[in-house]
Coordinates of C-alpha atoms and ligand atoms in Angstrom, one line a residue:
M1 CA 100.7 136.9 95.2
Y2 CA 100.7 135.5 97.9
W3 CA 98.4 132.7 99.6
N4 CA 99.0 133.1 103.6
S5 CA 100.5 136.3 102.8
S6 CA 101.4 137.1 107.0
I7 CA 103.1 134.0 107.0
E8 CA 104.5 133.8 103.8
R9 CA 106.4 137.4 104.6
L10 CA 106.9 137.0 108.2
P11 CA 110.6 138.3 109.7
Q12 CA 112.6 135.7 109.8
K13 CA 113.2 136.1 113.7
D14 CA 109.5 135.2 113.9
L15 CA 110.0 132.0 111.8
E16 CA 112.4 131.0 114.3
E17 CA 110.5 131.6 117.2
I18 CA 107.6 128.9 115.7
Q19 CA 110.2 126.6 115.2
E20 CA 112.0 126.7 118.0
R21 CA 108.6 126.6 119.7
K22 CA 107.1 123.5 117.3
L23 CA 110.5 121.3 117.5
K24 CA 110.5 121.3 121.7
A25 CA 106.8 119.9 121.1
L26 CA 108.3 117.6 118.1
V27 CA 110.0 116.4 120.9
F28 CA 107.7 115.2 123.5
Y29 CA 105.1 114.2 120.9
A30 CA 107.5 111.6 119.7
Y31 CA 108.2 110.7 123.1
E32 CA 104.9 110.0 124.0
Y33 CA 103.6 108.8 121.0
S34 CA 106.6 106.5 118.8
P35 CA 108.1 103.8 120.6
F36 CA 110.5 104.3 117.7
Y37 CA 111.6 107.4 118.7
R38 CA 110.9 106.6 122.1
R39 CA 113.8 103.8 121.9
K40 CA 115.8 106.0 119.2
F41 CA 115.8 108.6 122.3
K42 CA 116.5 106.6 125.0
E43 CA 119.6 104.5 123.9
I44 CA 121.4 108.6 122.9
G45 CA 120.0 109.1 126.9
L46 CA 118.2 112.2 125.4
N47 CA 115.8 113.4 127.9
P48 CA 113.0 115.2 126.2
W49 CA 112.8 117.9 129.9
D50 CA 116.6 118.5 128.8
F51 CA 116.3 119.5 125.0
N52 CA 116.9 123.3 124.4
G53 CA 115.7 123.3 120.9
L54 CA 117.1 124.8 118.0
R55 CA 120.4 125.0 119.8
D56 CA 120.1 121.2 120.6
L57 CA 119.0 120.2 116.9
H58 CA 122.6 118.2 116.7
K59 CA 121.5 116.0 119.5
L60 CA 118.4 114.8 117.7
P61 CA 119.2 111.3 115.7
F62 CA 118.9 111.3 112.1
T63 CA 116.0 109.2 110.6
C64 CA 116.7 107.4 107.1
K65 CA 114.8 104.9 104.1
Q66 CA 115.8 102.1 106.4
D67 CA 114.0 103.3 109.4
L68 CA 110.8 103.0 108.0
R69 CA 111.8 99.7 106.3
D70 CA 112.8 97.8 109.0
N71 CA 109.9 99.4 110.3
Y72 CA 107.0 98.4 107.9
P73 CA 104.2 98.8 107.6
F74 CA 102.9 101.0 110.4
G75 CA 105.9 101.1 113.1
M76 CA 107.0 104.2 113.0
F77 CA 103.1 105.4 112.9
A78 CA 102.5 108.1 115.4
V79 CA 98.7 107.9 115.9
P80 CA 96.7 105.1 115.4
L81 CA 94.9 103.7 112.4
S82 CA 91.6 104.9 113.2
Q83 CA 93.0 108.2 112.6
I84 CA 95.2 107.6 110.0
V85 CA 92.8 108.7 106.4
R86 CA 95.0 108.0 103.6
F87 CA 98.5 105.8 103.3
H88 CA 100.9 106.6 100.4
A89 CA 103.4 104.3 99.4
S90 CA 106.9 104.3 97.5
S91 CA 107.2 101.6 94.2
G92 CA 110.4 99.8 96.7
T93 CA 112.1 99.6 93.6
T94 CA 114.9 98.9 95.9
G95 CA 114.3 96.8 98.8
K96 CA 110.7 96.2 100.6
P97 CA 108.7 99.3 99.6
T98 CA 107.8 101.8 102.4
V99 CA 104.6 103.4 103.5
V100 CA 103.3 106.6 104.5
G101 CA 99.9 108.3 106.5
Y102 CA 98.2 110.9 106.6
T103 CA 96.2 112.6 109.6
K104 CA 93.1 114.4 107.8
N105 CA 95.2 117.5 109.6
D106 CA 98.2 116.4 107.5
I107 CA 96.7 116.4 104.6
D108 CA 95.7 120.2 105.0
V109 CA 99.1 121.0 106.0
W110 CA 99.7 119.6 102.9
V111 CA 97.3 121.2 100.6
E112 CA 98.3 124.4 102.4
C113 CA 102.1 124.7 101.8
L114 CA 100.9 123.2 98.0
C115 CA 98.1 126.1 97.9
R116 CA 100.9 128.1 99.0
A117 CA 103.8 126.8 96.7
L118 CA 101.4 126.5 93.4
T119 CA 100.2 130.6 93.8
S120 CA 104.3 131.8 94.9
C121 CA 104.5 130.3 91.0
G122 CA 101.8 132.1 89.8
V123 CA 99.1 130.0 89.4
T124 CA 95.5 131.0 89.8
N125 CA 91.5 130.6 90.1
N126 CA 91.5 130.7 86.8
D127 CA 94.2 128.5 85.1
I128 CA 93.0 125.1 83.8
V129 CA 95.6 122.7 85.0
Q130 CA 96.2 119.4 83.8
I131 CA 97.6 116.7 86.8
S132 CA 99.9 114.0 84.4
Y133 CA 101.7 113.3 87.6
G134 CA 100.4 109.2 88.0
Y135 CA 97.2 109.2 90.3
G136 CA 97.9 106.1 93.5
L137 CA 99.8 105.2 96.2
F138 CA 102.0 107.8 94.5
T139 CA 101.6 110.9 95.7
G140 CA 102.3 113.6 92.7
G141 CA 98.7 113.0 91.4
L142 CA 96.4 113.2 94.6
G143 CA 98.7 115.9 96.0
F144 CA 98.5 118.4 93.5
H145 CA 94.8 117.3 92.7
Y146 CA 93.8 118.8 96.8
A147 CA 96.0 121.6 96.2
V148 CA 94.3 122.6 92.5
E149 CA 90.8 122.3 94.3
R150 CA 91.4 124.1 97.1
L151 CA 93.4 127.0 94.8
G152 CA 89.7 126.5 93.0
A153 CA 91.6 126.1 89.9
T154 CA 90.6 123.8 87.4
V155 CA 92.2 120.2 87.0
I156 CA 92.3 118.4 84.9
P157 CA 92.6 115.0 87.0
A158 CA 94.7 113.4 83.6
S159 CA 97.6 110.7 85.1
A160 CA 100.3 109.5 83.0
G161 CA 100.4 107.8 80.2
N162 CA 98.4 107.7 77.2
T163 CA 100.2 110.2 75.7
R164 CA 97.8 110.8 72.6
R165 CA 94.3 111.1 75.1
Q166 CA 96.6 113.8 77.4
I167 CA 97.5 115.9 74.1
E168 CA 94.2 116.5 72.6
L169 CA 92.9 117.1 76.6
M170 CA 95.5 119.8 76.9
K171 CA 93.8 121.4 73.5
D172 CA 90.5 120.4 74.2
L173 CA 90.2 121.4 77.7
H174 CA 92.5 124.9 77.4
A175 CA 94.5 123.7 79.9
T176 CA 96.4 126.5 81.0
V177 CA 99.0 124.6 83.7
I178 CA 100.1 121.1 83.5
C179 CA 101.8 119.5 86.4
C180 CA 104.3 115.8 85.0
T181 CA 108.0 114.7 85.6
P182 CA 110.0 117.2 83.3
S183 CA 110.9 113.7 81.2
Y184 CA 107.5 113.3 80.3
M185 CA 107.2 117.0 79.2
L186 CA 109.8 116.1 76.9
Y187 CA 107.7 112.9 75.2
M188 CA 104.1 115.0 75.1
S189 CA 106.4 117.8 73.1
E190 CA 107.4 114.6 70.9
V191 CA 104.0 112.8 70.5
A192 CA 102.0 115.8 70.3
K193 CA 104.9 117.3 66.7
E194 CA 103.6 113.7 65.4
M195 CA 100.2 114.7 66.0
G196 CA 100.5 118.0 64.1
V197 CA 99.8 119.8 67.0
D198 CA 102.2 122.5 67.7
I199 CA 101.5 123.1 71.2
K200 CA 102.8 126.8 71.5
R201 CA 100.2 127.9 68.4
D202 CA 97.6 124.9 69.2
T203 CA 97.0 125.1 73.3
K204 CA 96.9 127.8 75.9
L205 CA 99.4 125.7 77.7
R206 CA 101.9 128.7 79.6
M207 CA 103.0 127.1 82.5
G208 CA 104.4 123.8 83.9
I209 CA 105.4 122.3 87.1
F210 CA 107.7 119.7 86.9
G211 CA 109.5 117.8 89.1
A212 CA 110.0 114.5 91.1
E213 CA 113.2 113.5 89.4
P214 CA 116.8 115.3 88.6
W215 CA 116.5 118.1 86.1
S216 CA 118.8 120.8 84.5
E217 CA 119.0 124.2 83.7
E218 CA 119.3 123.5 80.3
T219 CA 116.4 121.0 79.9
R220 CA 114.9 123.7 81.0
K221 CA 115.7 125.5 78.0
R222 CA 114.6 123.1 75.9
I223 CA 111.2 122.5 77.0
E224 CA 110.6 126.1 77.6
D225 CA 111.8 126.2 73.5
K226 CA 109.8 123.7 72.3
T227 CA 106.9 124.4 74.3
G228 CA 106.7 127.9 75.1
I229 CA 105.7 127.4 78.3
T230 CA 107.0 128.9 81.5
A231 CA 108.9 125.8 83.7
Y232 CA 108.8 126.2 87.5
D233 CA 110.9 122.9 89.9
V234 CA 109.0 121.7 92.3
Y235 CA 110.2 119.2 95.3
G236 CA 109.0 117.0 97.7
T237 CA 109.4 113.6 99.1
S238 CA 106.6 111.0 99.7
E239 CA 108.2 110.8 103.3
L240 CA 107.5 114.5 104.0
G241 CA 104.4 114.5 102.7
G242 CA 104.0 114.3 98.5
P243 CA 105.3 117.4 96.3
L244 CA 105.3 120.4 98.5
F245 CA 107.4 123.1 97.5
T246 CA 108.2 124.8 94.5
E247 CA 110.5 128.0 93.0
C248 CA 108.3 131.0 93.2
V249 CA 109.0 133.5 90.2
E250 CA 112.0 134.9 90.9
R251 CA 113.4 131.2 90.0
H252 CA 116.0 131.0 92.0
G253 CA 115.9 128.5 94.8
I254 CA 112.7 126.3 95.9
H255 CA 111.1 128.2 99.1
I256 CA 110.4 125.4 101.7
W257 CA 108.2 126.4 103.9
A258 CA 109.8 127.1 107.7
D259 CA 106.8 127.3 109.9
H260 CA 105.9 123.0 108.4
Y261 CA 109.6 122.4 107.7
L262 CA 112.7 123.0 109.2
I263 CA 115.9 121.8 107.0
E264 CA 119.9 121.8 107.6
I265 CA 122.4 121.1 105.2
I266 CA 124.7 118.3 105.8
D267 CA 127.9 116.6 104.8
P268 CA 125.9 113.5 104.0
K269 CA 129.6 111.5 105.1
T270 CA 130.6 113.0 108.4
G271 CA 126.7 113.8 108.8
E272 CA 128.7 117.6 110.7
P273 CA 126.3 120.8 109.3
V274 CA 128.6 122.2 105.7
G275 CA 129.1 125.8 105.9
E276 CA 127.0 128.4 105.3
G277 CA 126.0 128.1 100.9
E278 CA 128.0 124.9 100.5
K279 CA 126.5 121.7 98.9
G280 CA 125.6 118.8 100.7
E281 CA 122.4 116.6 101.9
L282 CA 118.8 117.7 102.8
V283 CA 118.1 116.7 106.0
V284 CA 114.5 117.8 107.1
T285 CA 112.3 118.1 110.4
T286 CA 108.8 118.2 110.1
L287 CA 107.0 120.1 112.4
S288 CA 103.5 119.7 111.8
K289 CA 103.3 115.8 110.7
E290 CA 101.1 113.8 113.1
A291 CA 100.7 110.5 111.4
L292 CA 104.2 110.1 110.4
P293 CA 106.8 112.6 112.2
L294 CA 110.2 112.6 110.9
I295 CA 112.9 114.5 112.7
R296 CA 116.5 115.2 110.7
W297 CA 114.9 112.7 108.1
R298 CA 118.1 112.2 105.4
T299 CA 116.1 112.8 102.2
G300 CA 119.7 111.5 100.5
D301 CA 119.0 114.8 98.1
I302 CA 122.2 117.4 97.2
T303 CA 121.7 120.4 97.0
Y304 CA 122.4 124.2 98.7
M305 CA 120.5 126.2 100.9
E306 CA 119.9 130.3 100.9
T307 CA 118.6 131.9 103.8
D308 CA 118.7 135.9 102.4
K309 CA 115.2 137.7 101.5
C310 CA 114.0 136.5 98.0
A311 CA 113.2 139.5 95.9
C312 CA 109.9 137.7 95.9
G313 CA 108.9 139.3 99.3
R314 CA 108.7 135.6 100.9
T315 CA 111.1 134.9 104.1
H316 CA 111.0 131.5 104.2
P317 CA 114.7 130.1 103.2
R318 CA 115.3 128.1 99.3
I319 CA 117.0 125.5 97.9
M320 CA 119.2 125.1 94.9
R321 CA 118.0 122.9 92.5
I322 CA 118.6 119.3 93.1
L323 CA 122.0 117.8 91.9
G324 CA 120.2 113.4 92.5
R325 CA 120.4 111.5 94.5
A326 CA 123.9 110.3 96.9
D327 CA 123.1 107.6 96.3
D328 CA 122.8 108.2 92.5
M329 CA 126.5 110.2 92.3
I330 CA 128.2 107.6 89.7
I331 CA 131.6 107.2 91.0
V332 CA 134.2 106.2 87.8
R333 CA 138.3 105.7 88.1
G334 CA 137.2 107.9 91.5
V335 CA 135.5 111.0 90.1
N336 CA 132.3 112.5 91.1
V337 CA 130.0 113.0 89.6
F338 CA 125.7 112.8 89.6
P339 CA 123.9 112.2 86.6
S340 CA 122.4 115.9 86.1
Q341 CA 125.7 117.5 85.5
I342 CA 126.2 114.9 82.1
E343 CA 122.4 116.2 81.4
H344 CA 123.6 119.7 81.6
V345 CA 127.0 119.2 79.2
L346 CA 125.2 117.3 77.1
M347 CA 121.8 119.4 76.6
Q348 CA 124.5 122.5 76.4
I349 CA 124.9 120.5 72.6
P350 CA 122.3 121.7 70.0
E351 CA 122.4 118.6 67.5
L352 CA 122.1 116.6 70.5
G353 CA 118.5 115.6 71.5
E354 CA 116.5 115.8 74.7
H355 CA 117.0 112.3 75.6
Y356 CA 119.9 109.6 77.5
V357 CA 120.7 106.7 79.2
I358 CA 124.3 106.1 81.2
I359 CA 125.4 102.5 81.1
L360 CA 127.8 101.6 83.6
D361 CA 130.5 98.2 82.9
R362 CA 133.1 96.6 84.6
K363 CA 135.7 95.1 82.1
P364 CA 137.3 92.4 82.7
D365 CA 140.7 94.0 84.4
G366 CA 138.3 95.1 86.9
L367 CA 138.4 99.1 85.8
D368 CA 134.7 100.5 85.4
E369 CA 133.8 102.1 81.6
M370 CA 130.8 104.4 80.9
T371 CA 128.8 105.2 77.9
I372 CA 126.6 107.4 77.3
Q373 CA 123.8 106.8 75.5
V374 CA 122.0 110.0 73.6
E375 CA 120.3 110.5 70.7
L376 CA 121.0 113.2 67.8
S377 CA 117.9 116.0 67.5
D378 CA 115.9 115.6 65.1
K379 CA 116.9 119.1 64.0
A380 CA 120.8 117.6 63.2
K381 CA 121.9 118.0 59.7
I382 CA 123.6 115.6 60.4
D383 CA 124.0 112.1 58.5
R384 CA 127.0 110.8 57.0
T385 CA 128.9 108.8 59.3
T386 CA 132.1 110.6 59.6
D387 CA 130.0 113.6 61.2
I388 CA 128.6 111.7 63.5
L389 CA 131.8 109.9 64.8
E390 CA 133.2 113.3 65.2
L391 CA 130.4 114.6 67.3
E392 CA 131.0 111.7 69.4
K393 CA 134.8 112.5 70.2
R394 CA 133.8 116.2 70.4
V395 CA 131.5 115.5 73.3
E396 CA 133.2 113.1 75.5
E397 CA 136.1 116.0 74.9
L398 CA 133.4 118.0 76.2
L399 CA 132.6 115.8 79.0
K400 CA 136.2 115.7 79.9
E401 CA 136.6 118.9 80.1
Y402 CA 133.5 120.2 82.7
L403 CA 134.0 117.4 84.6
N404 CA 136.8 115.8 84.7
V405 CA 135.1 112.0 83.0
R406 CA 136.2 110.0 80.5
A407 CA 132.5 108.4 79.3
K408 CA 132.6 106.8 75.9
V409 CA 129.5 108.6 74.0
E410 CA 127.5 106.6 71.0
I411 CA 124.9 109.0 69.5
V412 CA 122.3 107.0 68.1
N413 CA 118.9 108.3 66.2
P414 CA 116.3 110.2 67.3
G415 CA 113.0 108.0 68.6
T416 CA 115.4 105.5 69.4
L417 CA 115.9 105.4 73.6
Q418 CA 113.3 104.3 75.8
R419 CA 110.0 107.5 77.1
F420 CA 108.9 108.0 80.5
E421 CA 106.0 108.5 81.8
G422 CA 106.6 109.7 84.8
K423 CA 110.1 108.7 87.1
A424 CA 113.0 108.4 83.9
K425 CA 115.2 105.8 84.7
R426 CA 118.9 107.2 83.1
I427 CA 121.4 104.8 84.5
I428 CA 121.1 100.9 83.8
D429 CA 124.8 99.9 86.4
R430 CA 125.9 96.9 84.5
R431 CA 128.4 96.6 86.9
K432 CA 126.4 94.6 89.7
I433 CA 125.3 92.1 87.2
Ligands
DLL501 O1 109.0 112.4 94.2 C1 106.7 113.5 94.8 C2 107.2 114.7 94.2 C3 105.7 114.4 93.5 C4 107.7 115.5 94.4 C5 106.0 115.3 92.4 C6 107.2 116.5 92.8 C7 106.1 116.3 92.0 P1 109.1 110.7 96.0 O2 108.2 109.2 95.0 O3 108.7 109.7 97.7 O4 108.3 111.9 96.1 O5 110.3 110.8 95.4 C8 111.5 111.6 96.0 O6 112.2 112.3 94.0 O7 114.2 112.5 97.0 C9 114.2 113.6 95.3 O8 115.8 112.4 95.2 C10 113.2 113.6 93.8 N1 112.2 114.4 93.7 C11 111.5 115.4 93.6 N2 111.5 116.2 92.8 C12 112.9 116.6 92.6 C13 113.1 117.4 92.1 C14 107.5 112.3 94.6 N3 112.4 118.8 91.6 C15 112.3 112.0 95.6 N4 113.8 117.4 91.5 C16 113.3 112.6 96.3 C17 115.4 116.7 92.0 C18 113.5 115.9 92.9 N5 115.3 115.0 92.7

């Protein structure tokens, strides 16, 4: 099923034509209406009249989070405030928060993108969708809300938190789809169990749309086993709009709507494009945004791209599951590793639960040390200290074998690590304290 069949199945060369036309228009638009980009273009001597579209893409400057911070709050807007109909903002855990703004048309495009995505993973107007992403300045709650309504499905605007109430709502209001972070879904399934609710038996939930944080294929399996639902990945960032792109029913990559967003994968160190199918940083140019157009936006997210036609019939390119953010990459004793890779190894071990935290320390001799605390599964039949010690050893060996990282593993009792209602915080870096 398609939301906008003609566009979603448009031959690639027609999509390219749209991109060509919109990219040229964007360069003029940015030059004309965004003092920030006019200045940037002047600095590098770029004249919009000489810009030749896609083949000159590499001549355009990158835009990064620091640019938004430096121009806080409105310095990068390309429309007067009278045309802005909504703000969202990032939490700003590191440094100043960033503010994003939307015109009426920006909201329409966002809703269109997410409606295409939701339809591609099988949400229909008969569904009852519980939205357990936070409502407010975070884009998750309201983003899904508007799209689900436009789809004609029923919204349960639960927002995040109050977890026991979430389970009651899910059960009593016959929710068929849930949208939240994968870590919150894991937490919800624990609370359901405590309440004596079996999500498989006692609810009508059939599907979950999980994102806003990195998660692994193994975690997908765990969620599906515990709840009996089918789990889909959703990606987006507030700067690009919010949640925008999901996997389709094939579940082999996330379709990026190419008539609105132009993607590149670059080497984060050199800024040069990587080879076909190679991993690198996702860079996105917005082709339709009016309030806050972004040229070659450095998402910081590491992934790779596939451009061949998907079995679902959609022609838009796909990015594969996000491995993590370039700045979340842990470098311990010269080995680079993403938390999601550690998660992938941990979740293959049936005796371990789903909750873990990675602690980084610097020893007095200057060497870095990584400790992974992970819960024992509540199903694991282990209670002897010697068996726990043995399991810790085995996990350490597996991490060494798969990722070549040396880590100290500490297995803790089920239910002892922190739970999250929104994005999980998995890394505690004590090296900078
Ligand atoms: O997290 C938007 C969103 C809301 C996406 C709801 C999906 C669902 P920000 O708060 O600006 O926006 O954070 C964006 O979150 O750059 C990634 O690092 C991370 N992220 C988002 N989705 C995924 C995903 C929202 N599916 C940042 N897998 C991005 C891995 C993700 N990381």
